[in-house]
Amino acid sequence: MSATIQHVSVVVRLMCSTRGGLVALLVLVNTLPMVAMPMFARGRDGWFAGGFTVDAFALSVLFVPVCRWALGSCLGHRRAQTSAALLPLSPRQRAVAEAIGMLVAIAVPMAVISAPLAAIVGISPASVVFWRSIGTLLCVQAAMALPHLILASFDREATYSHRLWIRWLAGPTLTALCLSIPAMQSFFGYVAVGVLVAAAALVWGPVAWLAGQPRPRRVFIAPTESPARKGASDPVAMLSRDFRRGLGYGAARGVIWSLALVCPLVVFRWWRFPELAAAGAIVIAATIAGRYPLGLSPRVVGVHWVNNGDFGRAWSTLPIPASAVARAVYLHIALCSAVVLAVCIAVLAAAGPATTTAGLVVMVAGLALVGIRTHNAVGSVRAWQWSWVVGAASIGCVWLARVGLDPSRHTTIAAGMVAVAVLGAVAVCLSPAHLVRSPQA
Amino acid sequence: MTDETLVQVTDLRVARGGFALHIPKWTVEPGCVVGVVGPNGSGKTTLLDCLAGLIRPAHGRVRVLGRDPIADPAFVRSRAGFMSDERPLFDLNVGKLLQTLSGYYATWDAELVAHLLVRFAVDPAARVRELSKGQGTCVRVIAALAFRPAVVVLDEPGTGLDLGARQALLHSVLEIARDPVRSVIISSHQLTDLERITDALLVLRAGKVVAQGATDSVVPEGQSLQEALLQLRASGAEMSA
């Protein structure tokens, strides 16, 4: 027990003291209330009113990578980077400790931040309404995040890494239960569902029968070469072929995933606006497509330590200029992100000011992801700096738009932000030499 | 030195933080196996990275197959195979990984790949991330040999290899050495293996060349490579004192 408590305190301390942990905390503190807020009753301050919607479904699916990344940021993303997996704790103990640690780390700053914000809107931080709202929000968030946190913890156990697909089921399962069973629309019902799903994940997660069966040993077959790849005399031409193939492969994979995620919504008619379901499907497809530059996962293996730019390093001894690889990665991610951003603008233009904030936030995330992804893949310091500049500028634009401008002009601002991103992409692609990590002098 | 010299290094100087590598002159002729040896931090990997064009020298001249690997990396890398234990691999299955790489080399030999997969006992259906350290090394070696490069540069290829894989590696290296127009440069701490297969040695210590030349001239009669290196180390320590 003392080891579990010790691990909780370590997680809290790491979340609050490491750069990755603080960024993760910032993301979670911002995203969790976005999902939970619509569940409050209008006109009844601080009361939970159910109202679990399609938006919550989409965002609860987004929790999966956010939670996983948050845990990885403070404890290490892979087994090779962390000694957490070697601690004298069982996987279940460790999962519970990490989930509790994360929730504590999220709850405290959220309560601290909420007090001055409540005072601004005229609610006294000492009032019952304030504490009831905060308490309800935290309970709802904890119920929502708990299954994801537990699965995220199991993810980092190399032993269970072959059944990662299970984590994607937690969000939809939780949502489907809440949408289907009327009793779950109450506060206690909702919290009960969250805790039960988390408990199910905790109990069944490390059980062998959930694991994928090991593949049967195949008869040895030498890898055959496709006619397209045979005897490529021009490696750069092959790279551009792989670039196009990567776009097609990523798009196909994205479409399959988006259909899998959106189909339940369509089949059970859980949407209010069919256009939003279509837009969501395109956004999911493009986001997933963006994860496979050149048709490959940017995740590489076999290095003793993991640095940003390992994907680029994996190409380093092939007969292709590093700048060509960097440019291909950047273009791939920029193209996929452009689709996401274009859809967001279209939704924004069609739906009007009501969805302005959510749309702009999604765009900010999209723009920043272009830079972060590229940085991760090819180790481009410029892309990293660019993503922070664009992200910060975009957040500034969002706040300026919200505070000082007429809602009808928000779409114009959004279009301007996309134009900045596209111009940036063009500028970077025209000077690829600056994108790559140059050989050390 | 001949026109056919595969690797030519002249007055190479590389500075990395507090470390400095200086190679006054070093050449690799066709049809030989050259060992690069020295203690940890002596500059072996830095030198081999210079040959691959991954590090820009502060001064001096590096030519691989007559070309500058920094100025003409595509030419050099399509004719020279580089293997390093720390080079990341794409997260695919082994067969798919090799197929992906095959498109980038005009001289890729699928039959040789099939042969090497059997020799190194690597399952082409296995996912790269599921391979052991030694199996990962085998895959890197196979990728470096698969396009029949004129120069093969192997940086610590013996790391994590079991006896069978080490034998397979030595076999492959000797096969290349039998070809009169190809060479192997190999950096390793497996001194017994190196002594068996190398024709020439380059001994480095703290970024300086301690000895170089034919293996027979570096390793005196009646001594092993390990003993010769210890002797060189002791004499170097005396000189510094």
CSV table of N, CA, C and O in Angstrom, one decimal, chain A residues 100-210:
chain,number,residue,atom,x,y,z
A,100,ILE,N,-5.0,7.8,-10.0
A,100,ILE,CA,-5.2,8.7,-8.9
A,100,ILE,C,-4.3,9.9,-8.9
A,100,ILE,O,-4.7,11.1,-8.7
A,101,GLY,N,-3.0,9.7,-9.2
A,101,GLY,CA,-2.1,10.8,-9.2
A,101,GLY,C,-2.4,11.8,-10.3
A,101,GLY,O,-2.4,13.0,-10.0
A,102,MET,N,-2.8,11.3,-11.4
A,102,MET,CA,-3.2,12.2,-12.5
A,102,MET,C,-4.4,13.0,-12.1
A,102,MET,O,-4.5,14.2,-12.4
A,103,LEU,N,-5.4,12.4,-11.5
A,103,LEU,CA,-6.7,13.1,-11.2
A,103,LEU,C,-6.4,14.1,-10.1
A,103,LEU,O,-6.9,15.2,-10.2
A,104,VAL,N,-5.5,13.8,-9.1
A,104,VAL,CA,-5.2,14.8,-8.1
A,104,VAL,C,-4.5,16.0,-8.8
A,104,VAL,O,-4.8,17.1,-8.5
A,105,ALA,N,-3.5,15.6,-9.7
A,105,ALA,CA,-2.8,16.7,-10.3
A,105,ALA,C,-3.7,17.6,-11.2
A,105,ALA,O,-3.3,18.8,-11.4
A,106,ILE,N,-4.7,17.0,-11.7
A,106,ILE,CA,-5.7,17.8,-12.5
A,106,ILE,C,-6.6,18.6,-11.6
A,106,ILE,O,-6.9,19.8,-11.9
A,107,ALA,N,-7.1,18.0,-10.6
A,107,ALA,CA,-8.2,18.6,-9.8
A,107,ALA,C,-7.7,19.8,-9.0
A,107,ALA,O,-8.4,20.9,-9.0
A,108,VAL,N,-6.5,19.8,-8.5
A,108,VAL,CA,-6.0,20.9,-7.6
A,108,VAL,C,-5.8,22.2,-8.5
A,108,VAL,O,-6.4,23.2,-8.1
A,109,PRO,N,-5.1,22.1,-9.6
A,109,PRO,CA,-5.0,23.4,-10.4
A,109,PRO,C,-6.3,23.8,-10.9
A,109,PRO,O,-6.5,25.0,-11.1
A,110,MET,N,-7.2,22.9,-11.3
A,110,MET,CA,-8.5,23.3,-11.8
A,110,MET,C,-9.3,24.1,-10.8
A,110,MET,O,-9.9,25.1,-11.1
A,111,ALA,N,-9.3,23.6,-9.5
A,111,ALA,CA,-10.0,24.3,-8.5
A,111,ALA,C,-9.4,25.7,-8.2
A,111,ALA,O,-10.1,26.7,-8.0
A,112,VAL,N,-8.0,25.7,-8.3
A,112,VAL,CA,-7.3,27.0,-8.0
A,112,VAL,C,-7.6,28.0,-9.2
A,112,VAL,O,-7.9,29.2,-8.9
A,113,ILE,N,-7.6,27.5,-10.4
A,113,ILE,CA,-7.9,28.4,-11.5
A,113,ILE,C,-9.3,28.9,-11.5
A,113,ILE,O,-9.6,30.0,-11.9
A,114,SER,N,-10.2,28.0,-11.1
A,114,SER,CA,-11.7,28.3,-11.2
A,114,SER,C,-12.1,29.4,-10.3
A,114,SER,O,-13.0,30.2,-10.6
A,115,ALA,N,-11.4,29.5,-9.1
A,115,ALA,CA,-11.8,30.5,-8.1
A,115,ALA,C,-11.8,32.0,-8.7
A,115,ALA,O,-12.9,32.6,-8.6
A,116,PRO,N,-10.7,32.4,-9.2
A,116,PRO,CA,-10.7,33.8,-9.8
A,116,PRO,C,-11.7,33.9,-11.0
A,116,PRO,O,-12.3,35.0,-11.2
A,117,LEU,N,-11.8,32.8,-11.8
A,117,LEU,CA,-12.7,32.9,-12.9
A,117,LEU,C,-14.2,33.1,-12.5
A,117,LEU,O,-15.0,33.8,-13.0
A,118,ALA,N,-14.5,32.3,-11.4
A,118,ALA,CA,-15.9,32.4,-10.8
A,118,ALA,C,-16.1,33.8,-10.3
A,118,ALA,O,-17.2,34.4,-10.5
A,119,ALA,N,-15.1,34.4,-9.7
A,119,ALA,CA,-15.3,35.7,-9.1
A,119,ALA,C,-15.6,36.7,-10.3
A,119,ALA,O,-16.4,37.7,-10.1
A,120,ILE,N,-14.9,36.5,-11.4
A,120,ILE,CA,-15.1,37.4,-12.6
A,120,ILE,C,-16.6,37.4,-13.0
A,120,ILE,O,-17.2,38.4,-13.4
A,121,VAL,N,-17.2,36.2,-13.0
A,121,VAL,CA,-18.6,36.1,-13.5
A,121,VAL,C,-19.6,36.3,-12.4
A,121,VAL,O,-20.8,36.1,-12.5
A,122,GLY,N,-19.1,36.8,-11.2
A,122,GLY,CA,-20.0,37.2,-10.2
A,122,GLY,C,-20.4,36.1,-9.2
A,122,GLY,O,-21.3,36.3,-8.4
A,123,ILE,N,-19.6,35.0,-9.2
A,123,ILE,CA,-19.9,33.9,-8.2
A,123,ILE,C,-18.8,34.0,-7.1
A,123,ILE,O,-17.6,33.9,-7.5
A,124,SER,N,-19.2,34.1,-5.9
A,124,SER,CA,-18.2,34.1,-4.9
A,124,SER,C,-17.5,32.8,-4.7
A,124,SER,O,-18.2,31.7,-4.6
A,125,PRO,N,-16.2,32.8,-4.6
A,125,PRO,CA,-15.5,31.5,-4.4
A,125,PRO,C,-15.8,30.8,-3.1
A,125,PRO,O,-15.6,29.7,-2.9
A,126,ALA,N,-16.5,31.6,-2.2
A,126,ALA,CA,-16.8,31.0,-0.9
A,126,ALA,C,-18.3,30.5,-0.9
A,126,ALA,O,-18.7,29.9,0.1
A,127,SER,N,-19.0,30.7,-2.0
A,127,SER,CA,-20.4,30.3,-2.0
A,127,SER,C,-20.6,28.8,-2.2
A,127,SER,O,-19.7,28.1,-2.7
A,128,VAL,N,-21.8,28.3,-1.8
A,128,VAL,CA,-22.1,26.9,-2.0
A,128,VAL,C,-22.2,26.6,-3.5
A,128,VAL,O,-21.8,25.5,-3.9
A,129,VAL,N,-22.7,27.5,-4.3
A,129,VAL,CA,-22.8,27.2,-5.7
A,129,VAL,C,-21.5,26.9,-6.3
A,129,VAL,O,-21.3,26.0,-7.1
A,130,PHE,N,-20.5,27.7,-5.9
A,130,PHE,CA,-19.1,27.5,-6.5
A,130,PHE,C,-18.6,26.1,-6.2
A,130,PHE,O,-18.2,25.4,-7.1
A,131,TRP,N,-18.7,25.8,-4.9
A,131,TRP,CA,-18.1,24.5,-4.5
A,131,TRP,C,-18.9,23.3,-5.1
A,131,TRP,O,-18.4,22.3,-5.4
A,132,ARG,N,-20.3,23.5,-5.2
A,132,ARG,CA,-21.1,22.5,-5.8
A,132,ARG,C,-20.7,22.3,-7.3
A,132,ARG,O,-20.6,21.2,-7.8
A,133,SER,N,-20.5,23.4,-8.0
A,133,SER,CA,-20.1,23.3,-9.4
A,133,SER,C,-18.8,22.6,-9.5
A,133,SER,O,-18.6,21.7,-10.4
A,134,ILE,N,-17.8,23.1,-8.7
A,134,ILE,CA,-16.5,22.5,-8.8
A,134,ILE,C,-16.5,21.0,-8.5
A,134,ILE,O,-15.9,20.2,-9.2
A,135,GLY,N,-17.2,20.7,-7.4
A,135,GLY,CA,-17.3,19.3,-7.0
A,135,GLY,C,-18.0,18.4,-8.1
A,135,GLY,O,-17.5,17.3,-8.4
A,136,THR,N,-19.1,18.9,-8.6
A,136,THR,CA,-19.7,18.2,-9.7
A,136,THR,C,-18.8,18.0,-10.9
A,136,THR,O,-18.7,16.9,-11.4
A,137,LEU,N,-18.2,19.1,-11.3
A,137,LEU,CA,-17.3,19.0,-12.4
A,137,LEU,C,-16.2,18.0,-12.2
A,137,LEU,O,-15.9,17.2,-13.1
A,138,LEU,N,-15.6,18.1,-11.1
A,138,LEU,CA,-14.4,17.2,-10.8
A,138,LEU,C,-14.9,15.7,-10.8
A,138,LEU,O,-14.2,14.8,-11.3
A,139,CYS,N,-16.0,15.5,-10.2
A,139,CYS,CA,-16.5,14.1,-10.2
A,139,CYS,C,-16.8,13.6,-11.6
A,139,CYS,O,-16.5,12.4,-11.9
A,140,VAL,N,-17.5,14.4,-12.4
A,140,VAL,CA,-17.8,14.0,-13.7
A,140,VAL,C,-16.5,13.8,-14.5
A,140,VAL,O,-16.4,12.8,-15.3
A,141,GLN,N,-15.6,14.7,-14.4
A,141,GLN,CA,-14.3,14.6,-15.1
A,141,GLN,C,-13.6,13.3,-14.7
A,141,GLN,O,-13.0,12.6,-15.5
A,142,ALA,N,-13.6,13.1,-13.4
A,142,ALA,CA,-12.9,11.9,-12.9
A,142,ALA,C,-13.5,10.6,-13.5
A,142,ALA,O,-12.8,9.7,-13.9
A,143,ALA,N,-14.9,10.6,-13.5
A,143,ALA,CA,-15.6,9.4,-14.0
A,143,ALA,C,-15.3,9.2,-15.5
A,143,ALA,O,-15.1,8.1,-16.0
A,144,MET,N,-15.1,10.3,-16.2
A,144,MET,CA,-14.9,10.3,-17.6
A,144,MET,C,-13.4,9.8,-17.9
A,144,MET,O,-13.2,9.1,-18.8
A,145,ALA,N,-12.5,10.4,-17.1
A,145,ALA,CA,-11.1,10.1,-17.4
A,145,ALA,C,-10.6,8.8,-16.9
A,145,ALA,O,-9.6,8.3,-17.4
A,146,LEU,N,-11.2,8.3,-15.8
A,146,LEU,CA,-10.7,7.2,-15.1
A,146,LEU,C,-10.4,5.9,-16.0
A,146,LEU,O,-9.3,5.4,-16.0
A,147,PRO,N,-11.4,5.5,-16.9
A,147,PRO,CA,-11.1,4.4,-17.7
A,147,PRO,C,-9.9,4.6,-18.6
A,147,PRO,O,-9.0,3.7,-18.9
A,148,HIS,N,-9.8,5.8,-19.2
A,148,HIS,CA,-8.7,6.2,-20.1
A,148,HIS,C,-7.4,6.1,-19.4
A,148,HIS,O,-6.4,5.7,-19.9
A,149,LEU,N,-7.4,6.7,-18.2
A,149,LEU,CA,-6.1,6.7,-17.4
A,149,LEU,C,-5.6,5.3,-17.1
A,149,LEU,O,-4.4,5.0,-17.2
A,150,ILE,N,-6.5,4.5,-16.8
A,150,ILE,CA,-6.1,3.1,-16.4
A,150,ILE,C,-5.6,2.4,-17.6
A,150,ILE,O,-4.5,1.7,-17.6
A,151,LEU,N,-6.3,2.5,-18.8
A,151,LEU,CA,-5.8,1.9,-20.0
A,151,LEU,C,-4.5,2.5,-20.5
A,151,LEU,O,-3.6,1.8,-21.0
A,152,ALA,N,-4.4,3.8,-20.3
A,152,ALA,CA,-3.1,4.4,-20.7
A,152,ALA,C,-1.9,3.9,-19.9
A,152,ALA,O,-0.8,3.7,-20.4
A,153,SER,N,-2.2,3.6,-18.6
A,153,SER,CA,-1.2,3.0,-17.8
A,153,SER,C,-0.8,1.6,-18.2
A,153,SER,O,0.4,1.3,-18.3
A,154,PHE,N,-1.8,0.8,-18.6
A,154,PHE,CA,-1.5,-0.5,-19.1
A,154,PHE,C,-0.7,-0.4,-20.4
A,154,PHE,O,0.1,-1.3,-20.7
A,155,ASP,N,-1.0,0.6,-21.2
A,155,ASP,CA,-0.3,0.8,-22.5
A,155,ASP,C,1.2,0.8,-22.3
A,155,ASP,O,1.9,0.4,-23.2
A,156,ARG,N,1.7,1.4,-21.2
A,156,ARG,CA,3.1,1.5,-21.1
A,156,ARG,C,3.8,0.3,-20.6
A,156,ARG,O,5.0,0.2,-20.5
A,157,GLU,N,3.0,-0.7,-20.3
A,157,GLU,CA,3.6,-2.0,-20.0
A,157,GLU,C,3.8,-2.8,-21.3
A,157,GLU,O,2.9,-3.0,-22.0
A,158,ALA,N,5.0,-3.0,-21.6
A,158,ALA,CA,5.4,-3.7,-22.8
A,158,ALA,C,4.6,-5.0,-23.0
A,158,ALA,O,4.2,-5.4,-24.1
A,159,THR,N,4.4,-5.7,-21.9
A,159,THR,CA,3.7,-7.0,-21.9
A,159,THR,C,2.3,-6.9,-22.5
A,159,THR,O,1.8,-7.8,-23.1
A,160,TYR,N,1.6,-5.7,-22.3
A,160,TYR,CA,0.3,-5.6,-22.8
A,160,TYR,C,0.2,-4.8,-24.1
A,160,TYR,O,-0.9,-4.5,-24.5
A,161,SER,N,1.3,-4.4,-24.6
A,161,SER,CA,1.3,-3.4,-25.7
A,161,SER,C,0.6,-4.0,-27.0
A,161,SER,O,0.2,-3.3,-27.9
A,162,HIS,N,0.5,-5.3,-27.1
A,162,HIS,CA,-0.2,-5.9,-28.3
A,162,HIS,C,-1.7,-5.8,-28.2
A,162,HIS,O,-2.3,-6.2,-29.2
A,163,ARG,N,-2.2,-5.3,-27.2
A,163,ARG,CA,-3.7,-5.2,-27.2
A,163,ARG,C,-4.1,-3.7,-27.0
A,163,ARG,O,-5.1,-3.4,-26.4
A,164,LEU,N,-3.3,-2.8,-27.6
A,164,LEU,CA,-3.6,-1.4,-27.4
A,164,LEU,C,-5.0,-1.0,-28.0
A,164,LEU,O,-5.5,0.0,-27.6
A,165,TRP,N,-5.5,-1.8,-28.9
A,165,TRP,CA,-6.7,-1.4,-29.6
A,165,TRP,C,-7.8,-1.3,-28.5
A,165,TRP,O,-8.8,-0.6,-28.7
A,166,ILE,N,-7.7,-1.9,-27.4
A,166,ILE,CA,-8.8,-1.9,-26.4
A,166,ILE,C,-9.0,-0.5,-25.9
A,166,ILE,O,-10.1,-0.1,-25.6
A,167,ARG,N,-7.9,0.3,-25.8
A,167,ARG,CA,-8.0,1.7,-25.3
A,167,ARG,C,-9.0,2.5,-26.1
A,167,ARG,O,-9.7,3.4,-25.5
A,168,TRP,N,-9.1,2.2,-27.4
A,168,TRP,CA,-10.0,3.0,-28.2
A,168,TRP,C,-11.5,2.7,-27.9
A,168,TRP,O,-12.4,3.5,-28.3
A,169,LEU,N,-11.7,1.6,-27.3
A,169,LEU,CA,-13.1,1.2,-27.0
A,169,LEU,C,-13.7,1.9,-25.8
A,169,LEU,O,-14.9,2.0,-25.6
A,170,ALA,N,-12.8,2.4,-24.9
A,170,ALA,CA,-13.2,2.9,-23.6
A,170,ALA,C,-14.1,4.1,-23.8
A,170,ALA,O,-15.2,4.2,-23.2
A,171,GLY,N,-13.7,5.1,-24.6
A,171,GLY,CA,-14.6,6.3,-24.8
A,171,GLY,C,-15.9,6.0,-25.4
A,171,GLY,O,-17.0,6.3,-24.8
A,172,PRO,N,-15.9,5.3,-26.6
A,172,PRO,CA,-17.2,4.9,-27.2
A,172,PRO,C,-18.1,4.1,-26.3
A,172,PRO,O,-19.3,4.3,-26.2
A,173,THR,N,-17.5,3.2,-25.5
A,173,THR,CA,-18.3,2.3,-24.6
A,173,THR,C,-19.0,3.2,-23.6
A,173,THR,O,-20.2,3.0,-23.3
A,174,LEU,N,-18.2,4.0,-23.0
A,174,LEU,CA,-18.7,4.9,-21.9
A,174,LEU,C,-19.9,5.8,-22.5
A,174,LEU,O,-20.9,5.9,-21.9
A,175,THR,N,-19.6,6.3,-23.7
A,175,THR,CA,-20.6,7.2,-24.3
A,175,THR,C,-21.9,6.4,-24.6
A,175,THR,O,-23.0,6.9,-24.4
A,176,ALA,N,-21.6,5.3,-25.3
A,176,ALA,CA,-22.8,4.5,-25.7
A,176,ALA,C,-23.7,4.1,-24.5
A,176,ALA,O,-24.9,4.2,-24.6
A,177,LEU,N,-23.0,3.7,-23.4
A,177,LEU,CA,-23.8,3.4,-22.2
A,177,LEU,C,-24.6,4.6,-21.7
A,177,LEU,O,-25.8,4.5,-21.4
A,178,CYS,N,-23.9,5.7,-21.7
A,178,CYS,CA,-24.6,6.9,-21.2
A,178,CYS,C,-25.8,7.4,-22.1
A,178,CYS,O,-26.8,7.9,-21.6
A,179,LEU,N,-25.6,7.2,-23.4
A,179,LEU,CA,-26.6,7.6,-24.3
A,179,LEU,C,-27.8,6.6,-24.3
A,179,LEU,O,-28.9,7.0,-24.6
A,180,SER,N,-27.5,5.3,-24.0
A,180,SER,CA,-28.5,4.3,-24.2
A,180,SER,C,-29.4,4.1,-23.0
A,180,SER,O,-30.5,3.8,-23.1
A,181,ILE,N,-28.8,4.2,-21.8
A,181,ILE,CA,-29.5,3.9,-20.6
A,181,ILE,C,-29.9,5.2,-19.9
A,181,ILE,O,-29.1,6.0,-19.4
A,182,PRO,N,-31.2,5.4,-19.8
A,182,PRO,CA,-31.7,6.7,-19.3
A,182,PRO,C,-31.2,7.0,-17.9
A,182,PRO,O,-30.9,8.1,-17.5
A,183,ALA,N,-31.1,5.9,-17.0
A,183,ALA,CA,-30.7,6.1,-15.6
A,183,ALA,C,-29.3,6.7,-15.6
A,183,ALA,O,-28.9,7.3,-14.6
A,184,MET,N,-28.5,6.4,-16.6
A,184,MET,CA,-27.1,6.9,-16.6
A,184,MET,C,-27.0,8.4,-16.8
A,184,MET,O,-26.0,9.0,-16.8
A,185,GLN,N,-28.2,9.0,-17.2
A,185,GLN,CA,-28.1,10.5,-17.4
A,185,GLN,C,-28.1,11.3,-16.1
A,185,GLN,O,-28.0,12.5,-16.1
A,186,SER,N,-28.3,10.6,-15.0
A,186,SER,CA,-28.2,11.3,-13.7
A,186,SER,C,-26.8,11.4,-13.3
A,186,SER,O,-25.9,10.6,-13.8
A,187,PHE,N,-26.5,12.2,-12.3
A,187,PHE,CA,-25.1,12.4,-11.9
A,187,PHE,C,-24.5,11.1,-11.3
A,187,PHE,O,-23.5,10.7,-11.7
A,188,PHE,N,-25.3,10.5,-10.4
A,188,PHE,CA,-24.8,9.2,-9.8
A,188,PHE,C,-24.7,8.1,-10.8
A,188,PHE,O,-23.7,7.3,-10.8
A,189,GLY,N,-25.6,8.1,-11.7
A,189,GLY,CA,-25.6,7.1,-12.8
A,189,GLY,C,-24.4,7.3,-13.7
A,189,GLY,O,-23.7,6.3,-14.0
A,190,TYR,N,-24.1,8.5,-14.0
A,190,TYR,CA,-23.0,8.8,-14.9
A,190,TYR,C,-21.6,8.4,-14.2
A,190,TYR,O,-20.8,7.7,-14.7
A,191,VAL,N,-21.5,8.8,-12.9
A,191,VAL,CA,-20.3,8.5,-12.2
A,191,VAL,C,-20.1,7.0,-12.0
A,191,VAL,O,-19.1,6.4,-12.2
A,192,ALA,N,-21.3,6.3,-11.8
A,192,ALA,CA,-21.3,4.9,-11.6
A,192,ALA,C,-20.8,4.2,-12.9
A,192,ALA,O,-19.9,3.3,-12.8
A,193,VAL,N,-21.3,4.7,-14.0
A,193,VAL,CA,-20.8,4.1,-15.3
A,193,VAL,C,-19.3,4.3,-15.5
A,193,VAL,O,-18.6,3.3,-15.8
A,194,GLY,N,-18.8,5.5,-15.2
A,194,GLY,CA,-17.4,5.8,-15.4
A,194,GLY,C,-16.6,4.9,-14.5
A,194,GLY,O,-15.6,4.2,-14.9
A,195,VAL,N,-17.0,4.8,-13.2
A,195,VAL,CA,-16.2,3.9,-12.3
A,195,VAL,C,-16.3,2.5,-12.7
A,195,VAL,O,-15.3,1.7,-12.6
A,196,LEU,N,-17.5,2.0,-13.1
A,196,LEU,CA,-17.6,0.6,-13.5
A,196,LEU,C,-16.8,0.3,-14.7
A,196,LEU,O,-16.2,-0.8,-14.8
A,197,VAL,N,-16.8,1.2,-15.7
A,197,VAL,CA,-16.0,0.9,-16.9
A,197,VAL,C,-14.5,0.9,-16.5
A,197,VAL,O,-13.7,0.0,-17.0
A,198,ALA,N,-14.1,1.8,-15.6
A,198,ALA,CA,-12.7,1.8,-15.1
A,198,ALA,C,-12.4,0.5,-14.4
A,198,ALA,O,-11.3,-0.1,-14.6
A,199,ALA,N,-13.4,0.1,-13.6
A,199,ALA,CA,-13.1,-1.2,-12.8
A,199,ALA,C,-13.0,-2.3,-13.8
A,199,ALA,O,-12.1,-3.2,-13.6
A,200,ALA,N,-13.9,-2.3,-14.8
A,200,ALA,CA,-13.8,-3.4,-15.8
A,200,ALA,C,-12.4,-3.4,-16.5
A,200,ALA,O,-11.8,-4.5,-16.7
A,201,ALA,N,-12.0,-2.2,-16.8
A,201,ALA,CA,-10.6,-2.1,-17.5
A,201,ALA,C,-9.6,-2.6,-16.6
A,201,ALA,O,-8.6,-3.3,-17.0
A,202,LEU,N,-9.7,-2.3,-15.3
A,202,LEU,CA,-8.7,-2.7,-14.3
A,202,LEU,C,-8.7,-4.2,-14.1
A,202,LEU,O,-7.6,-4.8,-14.0
A,203,VAL,N,-9.9,-4.8,-14.0
A,203,VAL,CA,-10.0,-6.2,-13.8
A,203,VAL,C,-9.6,-7.0,-15.0
A,203,VAL,O,-8.8,-7.9,-14.9
A,204,TRP,N,-10.2,-6.6,-16.1
A,204,TRP,CA,-10.0,-7.5,-17.3
A,204,TRP,C,-8.7,-7.1,-18.1
A,204,TRP,O,-8.3,-7.8,-18.9
A,205,GLY,N,-8.3,-5.9,-17.9
A,205,GLY,CA,-7.1,-5.4,-18.7
A,205,GLY,C,-6.0,-6.3,-18.8
A,205,GLY,O,-5.5,-6.7,-19.8
A,206,PRO,N,-5.4,-6.7,-17.6
A,206,PRO,CA,-4.2,-7.6,-17.7
A,206,PRO,C,-4.5,-9.1,-17.8
A,206,PRO,O,-3.6,-9.9,-17.5
A,207,VAL,N,-5.7,-9.4,-18.2
A,207,VAL,CA,-6.0,-10.9,-18.3
A,207,VAL,C,-5.6,-11.4,-19.6
A,207,VAL,O,-5.8,-10.7,-20.7
A,208,ALA,N,-5.1,-12.6,-19.6
A,208,ALA,CA,-4.5,-13.2,-20.8
A,208,ALA,C,-5.5,-13.3,-22.0
A,208,ALA,O,-5.2,-13.1,-23.1
A,209,TRP,N,-6.8,-13.6,-21.7
A,209,TRP,CA,-7.7,-13.9,-22.8
A,209,TRP,C,-8.0,-12.7,-23.6
A,209,TRP,O,-8.4,-12.8,-24.7
A,210,LEU,N,-7.7,-11.5,-23.1
A,210,LEU,CA,-8.0,-10.3,-23.9
A,210,LEU,C,-6.8,-10.1,-24.9
A,210,LEU,O,-6.9,-9.4,-25.8
